[in-house]
Amino acid sequence: STRPSICFRPINPSDLERLEQIHRDIFPIRYESEFFQNVVNGGDILSWAAVDRSRPDGYSDELIGFVTAKIGPAKETEISDLIRYDSCKGEETLVYILTLGVVESYRKRGIAKLLIKEVIKYASSIPVCRGVYLHVIAHNNPAIRLYKRMSFRCVKRLHGFYIINGQHFDSFLFVYFINGS
Ligand code: ACO
């Protein structure tokens, strides 16, 4: 078999079905169709796709991984008290990662790490952006190891943050500080 050739590109409308399918397959939480529409149409959600260009025709542009994120004001967020404010530079912002996933057959090759790096690179290019943060369910060890390895800091445990089939689960809040925060 050929060596994988992983590339990163923006998510576009032709990814809709595949994006919904992967979310259904790998997350315990259901997302609204409005969320997927927003991602593929480049609404206020930022996204990066991973594809394997070495796959045969018809698959070489198919999503094998993705990250979705949102940028917004740092004030009034759960971590507003943890960042540095510069009165003269305009409104500080934060990037929030909504979903991150890699299909099973492509895991453990560093693809998720590269997807997160894309988000950090983007956030770092915005002078008023102070960090990247996310929630992860407390028992998701592979994801938690990834965030720790990438120097995200675990700043809170939120009790009963997720409700899945009527059951409550804790989450961790992880933050990667940038631009001097
Ligand atoms: N050779 C061998 N091992 C490697 C290589 C390589 N070339 N590259 C990376 N690895 C190892 C890493 O060291 C890491 O090892 P560890 O888990 O033992 O610490 C492991 O592979 C995973 O690291 P990555 O390859 O960077 O991550 P991956 O692409 O496998 O994706 C993810 C991780 C996204 C958590 C994946 O398991 C997944 O999609 N899970 C289901 C969905 C999910 O949980 N998403 C995150 C939820 S939180 C949120 O969405 C905000």
Coordinates of N, CA, C and O and ligand atoms in Angstrom, one line a residue:
S1 N 0.8 -1.2 0.0 CA 0.0 0.0 0.0 C 0.9 1.3 0.0 O 2.0 1.2 0.5
T2 N 0.3 2.4 -0.5 CA 1.1 3.6 -0.6 C 1.1 4.3 0.8 O 0.2 4.1 1.6
R3 N 2.1 5.0 1.0 CA 2.3 5.8 2.2 C 1.2 6.9 2.3 O 1.0 7.6 1.3
P4 N 0.5 7.0 3.4 CA -0.5 8.1 3.5 C 0.1 9.5 3.2 O 1.3 9.7 3.6
S5 N -0.6 10.3 2.6 CA -0.1 11.7 2.4 C -1.2 12.6 2.9 O -2.1 13.0 2.2
I6 N -1.0 13.0 4.2 CA -2.1 13.8 4.9 C -2.0 15.3 4.5 O -0.9 15.8 4.6
C7 N -3.1 15.8 4.1 CA -3.1 17.3 3.9 C -4.3 17.9 4.7 O -5.2 17.2 5.1
F8 N -4.1 19.2 4.9 CA -5.2 19.9 5.6 C -5.8 21.0 4.7 O -5.1 21.6 3.9
R9 N -7.1 21.1 4.7 CA -7.8 22.1 3.9 C -9.0 22.5 4.6 O -9.5 21.9 5.6
P10 N -9.6 23.6 4.2 CA -10.9 24.1 4.8 C -12.0 23.1 4.5 O -11.9 22.3 3.5
I11 N -13.0 23.0 5.3 CA -14.2 22.2 5.1 C -15.1 22.9 4.2 O -15.3 24.1 4.3
N12 N -15.7 22.2 3.2 CA -16.6 22.9 2.3 C -17.9 22.1 2.1 O -18.1 21.0 2.7
P13 N -18.9 22.7 1.4 CA -20.3 22.1 1.4 C -20.3 20.6 0.9 O -21.1 19.8 1.3
S14 N -19.3 20.2 0.1 CA -19.3 18.8 -0.4 C -18.9 17.8 0.8 O -19.1 16.6 0.6
D15 N -18.5 18.3 1.9 CA -18.1 17.5 3.1 C -19.3 17.2 4.0 O -19.1 16.4 4.9
L16 N -20.4 17.8 3.7 CA -21.6 17.8 4.7 C -21.9 16.3 5.1 O -21.9 16.1 6.3
E17 N -22.2 15.4 4.2 CA -22.6 14.1 4.6 C -21.6 13.3 5.4 O -21.9 12.8 6.4
R18 N -20.4 13.4 4.9 CA -19.3 12.7 5.6 C -19.0 13.3 7.0 O -18.8 12.5 7.9
L19 N -19.1 14.6 7.1 CA -18.9 15.3 8.4 C -19.9 14.8 9.4 O -19.6 14.5 10.5
E20 N -21.2 14.8 8.9 CA -22.3 14.3 9.8 C -22.1 12.9 10.2 O -22.3 12.5 11.4
Q21 N -21.7 12.1 9.2 CA -21.5 10.6 9.5 C -20.4 10.4 10.5 O -20.6 9.6 11.5
I22 N -19.3 11.1 10.4 CA -18.2 10.9 11.3 C -18.6 11.3 12.7 O -18.3 10.7 13.7
H23 N -19.3 12.5 12.8 CA -19.7 13.0 14.1 C -20.6 11.9 14.8 O -20.5 11.6 16.0
R24 N -21.6 11.4 14.0 CA -22.5 10.3 14.5 C -21.7 9.1 15.0 O -22.0 8.5 16.0
D25 N -20.7 8.7 14.2 CA -19.9 7.5 14.6 C -19.0 7.7 15.8 O -18.8 6.7 16.5
I26 N -18.5 8.8 16.0 CA -17.4 8.9 17.1 C -17.8 9.7 18.3 O -17.1 9.7 19.3
F27 N -18.9 10.5 18.3 CA -19.3 11.3 19.5 C -20.5 10.7 20.1 O -21.5 10.3 19.4
P28 N -20.6 10.7 21.5 CA -21.8 10.3 22.2 C -22.9 11.3 22.2 O -24.0 11.0 22.5
I29 N -22.5 12.5 21.7 CA -23.5 13.6 21.7 C -24.0 13.9 20.3 O -23.2 13.8 19.3
R30 N -25.3 14.2 20.2 CA -25.9 14.5 18.8 C -25.7 16.0 18.6 O -26.0 16.8 19.5
Y31 N -25.4 16.3 17.4 CA -25.3 17.7 17.0 C -26.4 18.1 16.0 O -26.8 17.2 15.2
E32 N -27.0 19.3 16.1 CA -28.1 19.7 15.2 C -27.6 19.9 13.8 O -26.4 20.2 13.5
S33 N -28.5 19.8 12.8 CA -28.1 19.9 11.4 C -27.7 21.4 11.2 O -26.8 21.6 10.3
E34 N -28.2 22.3 12.0 CA -27.8 23.7 11.9 C -26.3 23.8 12.1 O -25.6 24.7 11.5
F35 N -25.7 23.1 13.1 CA -24.3 23.1 13.4 C -23.5 22.7 12.1 O -22.6 23.4 11.7
F36 N -23.9 21.6 11.5 CA -23.1 21.1 10.3 C -23.3 22.1 9.1 O -22.3 22.3 8.4
Q37 N -24.5 22.7 9.0 CA -24.6 23.7 7.9 C -23.7 24.8 8.1 O -23.1 25.3 7.2
N38 N -23.6 25.3 9.4 CA -22.8 26.4 9.7 C -21.3 26.1 9.4 O -20.6 26.9 8.9
V39 N -20.9 24.8 9.8 CA -19.5 24.4 9.5 C -19.2 24.4 8.0 O -18.2 25.1 7.6
V40 N -20.0 23.7 7.2 CA -19.6 23.6 5.8 C -19.8 24.9 5.0 O -19.1 25.1 4.0
N41 N -20.7 25.7 5.5 CA -20.9 27.0 4.7 C -20.0 28.1 5.3 O -20.1 29.3 4.8
G42 N -19.1 27.8 6.2 CA -18.2 28.8 6.7 C -18.9 29.9 7.4 O -18.7 31.1 7.1
G43 N -19.9 29.6 8.2 CA -20.6 30.7 9.0 C -19.7 31.2 10.0 O -18.6 31.6 9.7
D44 N -20.1 31.3 11.3 CA -19.1 31.8 12.3 C -18.3 30.7 12.9 O -17.6 30.9 13.8
I45 N -18.3 29.5 12.3 CA -17.5 28.4 12.8 C -16.3 28.2 11.9 O -16.4 28.2 10.7
L46 N -15.1 28.1 12.5 CA -13.9 27.8 11.8 C -13.7 26.3 11.7 O -14.0 25.6 12.6
S47 N -13.1 25.8 10.6 CA -12.9 24.4 10.5 C -11.7 24.1 9.7 O -11.3 24.8 8.7
W48 N -11.1 22.9 10.0 CA -10.0 22.3 9.2 C -10.3 20.9 9.0 O -10.7 20.2 9.9
A49 N -10.0 20.4 7.7 CA -10.2 19.0 7.4 C -8.9 18.4 7.2 O -8.0 19.0 6.6
A50 N -8.8 17.1 7.5 CA -7.6 16.3 7.1 C -8.1 15.3 6.1 O -9.2 14.7 6.2
V51 N -7.3 15.2 5.0 CA -7.6 14.2 3.9 C -6.3 13.5 3.6 O -5.2 13.9 3.9
D52 N -6.5 12.3 3.0 CA -5.3 11.5 2.6 C -5.2 11.4 1.1 O -6.0 10.7 0.4
R53 N -4.3 12.2 0.5 CA -4.2 12.4 -0.9 C -3.7 11.1 -1.6 O -3.9 11.0 -2.8
S54 N -3.2 10.2 -0.8 CA -2.7 8.9 -1.4 C -3.8 7.9 -1.6 O -3.6 6.8 -2.2
R55 N -5.0 8.2 -1.2 CA -6.1 7.2 -1.4 C -6.6 7.2 -2.8 O -6.4 8.2 -3.5
P56 N -7.2 6.2 -3.3 CA -7.6 6.1 -4.7 C -8.6 7.2 -5.0 O -9.3 7.8 -4.2
D57 N -8.8 7.4 -6.3 CA -9.7 8.4 -6.8 C -11.1 8.3 -6.2 O -11.5 7.2 -6.0
G58 N -11.7 9.4 -5.9 CA -13.0 9.4 -5.3 C -12.9 9.4 -3.8 O -13.8 9.7 -3.1
Y59 N -11.7 9.1 -3.2 CA -11.5 9.1 -1.8 C -10.4 10.0 -1.3 O -10.3 10.3 -0.2
S60 N -9.6 10.5 -2.3 CA -8.4 11.3 -2.0 C -8.8 12.6 -1.4 O -7.9 13.3 -0.9
D61 N -10.1 13.0 -1.5 CA -10.5 14.3 -0.9 C -11.5 14.1 0.3 O -12.1 15.0 0.8
E62 N -11.7 12.8 0.6 CA -12.7 12.5 1.7 C -12.1 12.8 3.1 O -11.0 12.4 3.4
L63 N -13.0 13.4 3.9 CA -12.5 13.7 5.3 C -12.1 12.4 6.1 O -12.8 11.4 6.1
I64 N -10.9 12.5 6.7 CA -10.5 11.5 7.6 C -10.4 12.0 9.0 O -10.2 11.3 10.0
G65 N -10.4 13.4 9.1 CA -10.3 14.0 10.4 C -10.8 15.5 10.3 O -10.8 16.0 9.2
F66 N -11.1 16.1 11.4 CA -11.6 17.5 11.4 C -11.4 18.1 12.7 O -11.4 17.4 13.8
V67 N -11.4 19.4 12.7 CA -11.6 20.2 14.0 C -12.5 21.4 13.6 O -12.4 22.0 12.6
T68 N -13.4 21.6 14.6 CA -14.3 22.8 14.4 C -14.1 23.7 15.6 O -13.9 23.2 16.7
A69 N -14.2 25.0 15.4 CA -13.9 26.0 16.5 C -14.7 27.3 16.3 O -15.2 27.5 15.2
K70 N -14.7 28.0 17.3 CA -15.4 29.3 17.3 C -14.6 30.4 17.9 O -13.9 30.1 18.9
I71 N -14.6 31.6 17.4 CA -13.8 32.6 18.1 C -14.8 33.6 18.6 O -15.9 33.9 18.0
G72 N -14.5 34.1 19.8 CA -15.5 35.1 20.5 C -14.8 35.9 21.5 O -13.6 35.6 21.9
P73 N -15.5 36.9 22.1 CA -14.9 37.7 23.2 C -14.5 36.8 24.4 O -15.2 35.9 24.7
A74 N -13.4 37.2 25.0 CA -12.9 36.5 26.1 C -13.7 36.7 27.4 O -13.9 35.9 28.3
K75 N -14.3 37.9 27.4 CA -15.1 38.3 28.6 C -16.4 37.4 28.6 O -16.9 37.0 27.6
E76 N -16.8 37.2 29.8 CA -18.1 36.3 30.0 C -17.8 34.9 29.6 O -18.8 34.1 29.5
T77 N -16.6 34.4 29.4 CA -16.4 33.0 29.2 C -16.0 32.4 30.5 O -15.7 33.1 31.5
E78 N -15.9 31.1 30.6 CA -15.6 30.4 31.8 C -14.1 30.7 32.2 O -13.7 30.4 33.3
I79 N -13.3 31.2 31.3 CA -11.9 31.4 31.7 C -11.5 32.9 31.6 O -10.4 33.2 31.5
S80 N -12.6 33.7 31.6 CA -12.3 35.2 31.5 C -11.4 35.7 32.7 O -10.6 36.6 32.5
D81 N -11.4 35.0 33.8 CA -10.6 35.4 34.9 C -9.1 34.9 34.8 O -8.3 35.3 35.6
L82 N -8.8 34.1 33.8 CA -7.5 33.5 33.7 C -6.6 34.2 32.7 O -5.4 33.8 32.5
I83 N -7.1 35.2 32.0 CA -6.3 35.8 30.9 C -6.0 37.3 31.2 O -6.5 37.9 32.1
R84 N -5.0 37.7 30.4 CA -4.5 39.1 30.6 C -5.2 40.1 29.7 O -5.5 39.8 28.5
Y85 N -5.6 41.2 30.2 CA -6.3 42.2 29.5 C -5.4 43.5 29.3 O -4.8 44.0 30.2
D86 N -5.4 44.0 28.0 CA -4.7 45.2 27.7 C -5.7 46.2 27.3 O -6.4 46.1 26.3
S87 N -5.9 47.3 28.1 CA -7.0 48.2 27.9 C -7.0 48.9 26.6 O -8.0 49.1 26.0
C88 N -5.8 49.1 26.0 CA -5.7 49.9 24.7 C -5.8 49.1 23.5 O -5.9 49.6 22.4
K89 N -5.7 47.8 23.5 CA -5.6 47.0 22.3 C -6.8 46.4 21.7 O -6.8 45.7 20.7
G90 N -8.0 46.8 22.2 CA -9.2 46.3 21.6 C -9.6 45.1 22.4 O -9.0 44.7 23.3
E91 N -10.7 44.5 22.0 CA -11.3 43.4 22.8 C -10.6 42.1 22.6 O -10.4 41.6 21.5
E92 N -10.2 41.5 23.8 CA -9.5 40.2 23.8 C -10.5 39.1 23.3 O -11.6 39.2 23.7
T93 N -9.9 38.1 22.6 CA -10.8 37.0 22.2 C -10.2 35.7 22.6 O -9.0 35.6 23.0
L94 N -11.0 34.6 22.4 CA -10.5 33.3 22.7 C -11.1 32.4 21.6 O -12.2 32.7 21.1
V95 N -10.4 31.3 21.3 CA -10.9 30.3 20.3 C -11.4 29.1 21.1 O -10.7 28.6 22.0
Y96 N -12.6 28.7 20.9 CA -13.2 27.5 21.6 C -13.3 26.4 20.6 O -13.9 26.5 19.5
I97 N -12.7 25.2 20.9 CA -12.8 24.1 20.0 C -14.1 23.3 20.3 O -14.3 22.9 21.5
L98 N -14.9 23.2 19.3 CA -16.2 22.5 19.5 C -16.1 21.0 19.3 O -16.5 20.3 20.2
T99 N -15.5 20.6 18.2 CA -15.3 19.1 18.0 C -14.0 18.9 17.3 O -13.5 19.7 16.5
L100 N -13.4 17.7 17.7 CA -12.2 17.2 17.1 C -12.3 15.7 16.9 O -12.7 15.0 17.8
G101 N -12.0 15.2 15.7 CA -12.1 13.8 15.6 C -11.2 13.3 14.4 O -11.0 14.0 13.4
V102 N -10.8 12.1 14.5 CA -10.0 11.4 13.5 C -10.7 10.0 13.3 O -11.0 9.3 14.3
V103 N -10.9 9.6 12.1 CA -11.6 8.2 11.9 C -10.6 7.2 12.4 O -9.4 7.3 12.4
E104 N -11.2 6.1 12.9 CA -10.4 5.1 13.7 C -9.2 4.6 12.9 O -8.1 4.5 13.5
S105 N -9.3 4.3 11.6 CA -8.2 3.7 10.9 C -7.0 4.7 10.7 O -6.0 4.2 10.3
Y106 N -7.2 5.9 11.0 CA -6.2 6.9 10.8 C -5.6 7.5 12.1 O -4.9 8.4 12.2
R107 N -6.0 6.8 13.2 CA -5.6 7.3 14.5 C -4.1 6.9 14.8 O -3.6 6.0 14.2
K108 N -3.6 7.5 15.8 CA -2.2 7.3 16.3 C -1.1 7.5 15.2 O -0.1 6.8 15.1
R109 N -1.3 8.5 14.4 CA -0.3 9.0 13.5 C -0.1 10.4 13.6 O 0.6 11.0 12.7
G110 N -0.6 11.0 14.6 CA -0.3 12.5 14.9 C -1.3 13.4 14.1 O -1.0 14.6 14.1
I111 N -2.3 12.9 13.5 CA -3.2 13.8 12.8 C -4.0 14.8 13.7 O -4.1 15.9 13.4
A112 N -4.5 14.3 14.8 CA -5.2 15.2 15.7 C -4.3 16.3 16.2 O -4.6 17.4 16.3
K113 N -3.0 15.9 16.5 CA -2.0 16.9 17.0 C -1.9 18.0 15.9 O -1.8 19.2 16.2
L114 N -1.8 17.6 14.6 CA -1.6 18.6 13.6 C -2.8 19.4 13.4 O -2.7 20.6 13.1
L115 N -4.0 18.9 13.6 CA -5.2 19.6 13.5 C -5.3 20.7 14.6 O -5.6 21.9 14.4
I116 N -4.9 20.3 15.8 CA -4.9 21.3 16.9 C -3.8 22.4 16.7 O -4.0 23.5 17.0
K117 N -2.7 21.9 16.1 CA -1.6 22.9 15.7 C -2.2 24.0 14.8 O -1.8 25.1 14.8
E118 N -3.0 23.5 13.8 CA -3.6 24.5 12.9 C -4.4 25.5 13.6 O -4.4 26.7 13.3
V119 N -5.2 25.1 14.6 CA -6.0 26.0 15.4 C -5.1 27.0 16.2 O -5.4 28.2 16.2
I120 N -4.1 26.4 16.8 CA -3.2 27.3 17.6 C -2.5 28.3 16.7 O -2.3 29.5 17.1
K121 N -2.1 27.9 15.5 CA -1.4 28.8 14.6 C -2.3 29.9 14.2 O -2.0 31.1 14.2
Y122 N -3.6 29.6 13.9 CA -4.6 30.6 13.5 C -4.8 31.5 14.7 O -4.7 32.8 14.5
A123 N -5.0 31.0 15.9 CA -5.3 31.8 17.1 C -4.1 32.7 17.4 O -4.3 33.9 17.7
S124 N -2.9 32.2 17.2 CA -1.7 33.0 17.5 C -1.5 34.1 16.5 O -0.8 35.1 16.8
S125 N -2.1 34.0 15.3 CA -1.9 35.1 14.3 C -2.8 36.3 14.6 O -2.8 37.3 14.0
I126 N -3.7 36.1 15.6 CA -4.6 37.2 16.0 C -4.1 37.9 17.3 O -4.1 37.2 18.3
P127 N -3.6 39.1 17.2 CA -2.9 39.7 18.3 C -3.7 39.8 19.6 O -3.2 39.6 20.7
V128 N -5.0 40.0 19.5 CA -5.9 40.1 20.7 C -6.4 38.7 21.2 O -7.1 38.7 22.2
C129 N -6.0 37.7 20.5 CA -6.5 36.3 20.9 C -5.6 35.8 22.0 O -4.4 35.8 21.9
R130 N -6.2 35.4 23.1 CA -5.4 35.0 24.3 C -5.3 33.5 24.6 O -4.6 33.1 25.5
G131 N -6.1 32.7 23.8 CA -5.9 31.3 24.1 C -6.9 30.5 23.3 O -7.8 31.0 22.6
V132 N -6.7 29.1 23.4 CA -7.6 28.2 22.8 C -8.1 27.3 23.9 O -7.3 26.8 24.8
Y133 N -9.4 27.1 24.0 CA -9.9 26.2 25.1 C -10.9 25.2 24.6 O -11.5 25.4 23.5
L134 N -11.2 24.3 25.5 CA -12.2 23.2 25.1 C -12.6 22.4 26.3 O -12.0 22.5 27.4
H135 N -13.7 21.7 26.2 CA -14.2 20.8 27.2 C -14.0 19.4 26.7 O -14.2 19.1 25.5
V136 N -13.7 18.5 27.6 CA -13.6 17.1 27.2 C -14.2 16.2 28.3 O -14.0 16.6 29.5
I137 N -14.9 15.2 28.0 CA -15.6 14.4 29.0 C -14.5 13.7 29.8 O -13.4 13.3 29.3
A138 N -14.7 13.6 31.1 CA -13.6 13.2 32.0 C -13.0 11.8 31.8 O -11.9 11.5 32.3
H139 N -13.7 10.9 31.1 CA -13.2 9.6 30.9 C -12.5 9.4 29.5 O -12.1 8.3 29.2
N140 N -12.4 10.4 28.8 CA -11.8 10.3 27.4 C -10.3 10.4 27.5 O -9.7 11.4 27.2
N141 N -9.7 9.3 27.9 CA -8.2 9.3 28.1 C -7.4 9.6 26.9 O -6.4 10.4 27.0
P142 N -7.7 9.1 25.7 CA -6.8 9.4 24.5 C -6.8 10.9 24.3 O -5.8 11.5 24.0
A143 N -8.0 11.6 24.4 CA -8.1 13.0 24.1 C -7.4 13.8 25.2 O -6.6 14.7 24.9
I144 N -7.5 13.4 26.4 CA -6.9 14.1 27.6 C -5.4 14.0 27.4 O -4.7 15.0 27.6
R145 N -4.9 12.8 27.1 CA -3.4 12.6 26.9 C -2.9 13.6 25.8 O -1.9 14.2 25.9
L146 N -3.7 13.7 24.7 CA -3.3 14.5 23.6 C -3.2 16.0 24.0 O -2.2 16.7 23.8
Y147 N -4.2 16.5 24.8 CA -4.2 17.9 25.2 C -3.0 18.2 26.1 O -2.4 19.2 26.1
K148 N -2.8 17.2 27.0 CA -1.7 17.4 28.0 C -0.3 17.4 27.3 O 0.5 18.2 27.5
R149 N -0.2 16.5 26.3 CA 1.0 16.4 25.5 C 1.3 17.7 24.8 O 2.4 18.1 24.5
M150 N 0.2 18.4 24.4 CA 0.3 19.6 23.6 C 0.4 20.8 24.5 O 0.2 22.0 24.0
S151 N 0.6 20.6 25.8 CA 0.8 21.7 26.8 C -0.5 22.5 27.0 O -0.4 23.7 27.4
F152 N -1.7 21.9 26.8 CA -2.9 22.5 27.3 C -2.9 22.3 28.8 O -2.3 21.4 29.3
R153 N -3.5 23.3 29.5 CA -3.6 23.1 31.0 C -5.0 22.8 31.4 O -5.9 23.5 30.9
C154 N -5.1 21.9 32.3 CA -6.5 21.5 32.8 C -6.8 22.5 33.9 O -6.1 22.5 34.9
V155 N -7.8 23.3 33.7 CA -8.0 24.4 34.7 C -9.3 24.2 35.6 O -9.4 24.8 36.6
K156 N -10.2 23.3 35.2 CA -11.4 23.0 36.0 C -11.9 21.7 35.7 O -11.8 21.1 34.6
R157 N -12.6 21.1 36.7 CA -13.4 19.9 36.5 C -14.9 20.4 36.7 O -15.2 21.0 37.7
L158 N -15.7 20.2 35.7 CA -17.1 20.6 35.8 C -18.0 19.4 36.0 O -18.1 18.5 35.2
H159 N -18.7 19.4 37.2 CA -19.5 18.3 37.5 C -20.8 18.2 36.8 O -21.5 19.2 36.7
G160 N -21.1 17.1 36.2 CA -22.3 16.9 35.4 C -22.5 17.7 34.2 O -23.6 18.0 33.8
F161 N -21.4 18.1 33.6 CA -21.4 19.0 32.4 C -22.1 18.4 31.2 O -22.8 19.1 30.5
Y162 N -21.9 17.1 31.0 CA -22.5 16.5 29.9 C -23.7 15.6 30.4 O -23.6 14.9 31.4
I163 N -24.8 15.6 29.7 CA -25.9 14.7 30.0 C -26.1 13.8 28.7 O -26.4 14.3 27.7
I164 N -25.8 12.5 28.9 CA -25.9 11.6 27.8 C -26.9 10.5 28.2 O -26.7 9.8 29.1
N165 N -28.0 10.3 27.4 CA -29.0 9.4 27.7 C -29.5 9.5 29.2 O -29.6 8.5 29.9
G166 N -29.6 10.7 29.7 CA -30.1 10.9 31.0 C -29.1 10.8 32.1 O -29.3 11.0 33.3
Q167 N -27.8 10.4 31.7 CA -26.8 10.2 32.7 C -25.8 11.4 32.7 O -25.5 11.9 31.6
H168 N -25.4 11.9 33.9 CA -24.5 13.0 34.0 C -23.0 12.6 34.0 O -22.7 11.6 34.6
F169 N -22.2 13.3 33.3 CA -20.8 13.1 33.2 C -20.0 14.3 33.4 O -20.4 15.4 32.9
D170 N -18.9 14.2 34.2 CA -18.0 15.4 34.4 C -17.2 15.7 33.1 O -17.0 14.9 32.3
S171 N -16.8 17.0 33.1 CA -15.9 17.3 32.0 C -14.7 18.1 32.6 O -14.7 18.6 33.7
F172 N -13.6 18.1 31.8 CA -12.4 18.9 32.1 C -12.4 20.1 31.2 O -12.8 19.9 30.0
L173 N -11.9 21.2 31.7 CA -11.8 22.4 30.9 C -10.3 22.6 30.7 O -9.5 22.7 31.6
F174 N -9.8 22.5 29.4 CA -8.4 22.6 29.1 C -8.2 23.9 28.3 O -9.0 24.3 27.5
V175 N -7.1 24.6 28.6 CA -6.7 25.9 28.0 C -5.3 25.9 27.5 O -4.4 25.4 28.2
Y176 N -5.1 26.4 26.3 CA -3.8 26.7 25.8 C -3.6 28.2 25.7 O -4.3 28.8 24.9
F177 N -2.8 28.7 26.5 CA -2.6 30.2 26.6 C -1.7 30.7 25.5 O -0.6 30.0 25.2
I178 N -2.0 31.8 24.8 CA -1.2 32.3 23.8 C -1.1 33.9 23.9 O -1.8 34.5 24.7
N179 N -0.2 34.4 23.1 CA 0.0 35.9 23.1 C 0.1 36.5 24.5 O -0.5 37.5 24.8
G180 N 0.9 35.9 25.3 CA 1.3 36.5 26.6 C 0.3 36.3 27.7 O 0.4 37.0 28.7
S181 N -0.7 35.5 27.5 CA -1.7 35.3 28.6 C -1.2 34.4 29.7 O -0.4 33.5 29.4
Ligands
ACO1 N1 3.4 6.4 15.5 C1 3.0 5.9 16.7 N2 2.2 6.6 17.5 C2 1.9 7.8 17.3 C3 2.4 8.5 16.1 C4 3.2 7.7 15.2 N3 3.7 8.3 14.1 N4 2.0 9.8 16.1 C5 1.2 9.9 17.2 N5 1.2 8.8 17.9 C6 0.5 8.5 19.2 C7 0.5 9.6 20.2 O1 1.7 9.7 20.9 C8 -0.7 9.3 21.0 O2 -0.4 8.3 21.9 P1 -1.1 8.1 23.3 O3 -2.6 8.1 23.0 O4 -0.7 6.7 23.8 O5 -0.7 9.2 24.2 C9 -1.7 8.8 20.0 O6 -0.9 8.4 18.9 C10 -2.8 9.8 19.6 O7 -2.2 11.0 19.2 P2 -2.6 11.6 17.7 O8 -2.2 10.6 16.7 O9 -2.2 13.0 17.6 O10 -4.2 11.6 17.8 P3 -5.3 10.9 16.9 O11 -5.1 11.4 15.5 O12 -5.2 9.4 17.1 O13 -6.7 11.4 17.4 C11 -8.5 11.7 19.0 C12 -7.0 11.5 18.8 C13 -9.0 12.9 18.2 C14 -8.8 11.9 20.4 C15 -9.1 10.4 18.4 O14 -8.8 9.3 19.3 C16 -10.7 10.5 18.2 O15 -11.2 10.9 17.2 N6 -11.4 10.0 19.2 C17 -12.9 10.0 19.2 C18 -13.4 11.4 19.2 C19 -12.9 12.2 20.4 O16 -12.7 11.7 21.5 N7 -12.6 13.5 20.2 C20 -12.1 14.5 21.2 C21 -13.3 14.8 22.1 S1 -13.0 16.4 22.9 C22 -13.5 17.6 21.8 O17 -13.9 17.3 20.7 C23 -13.3 19.1 22.1

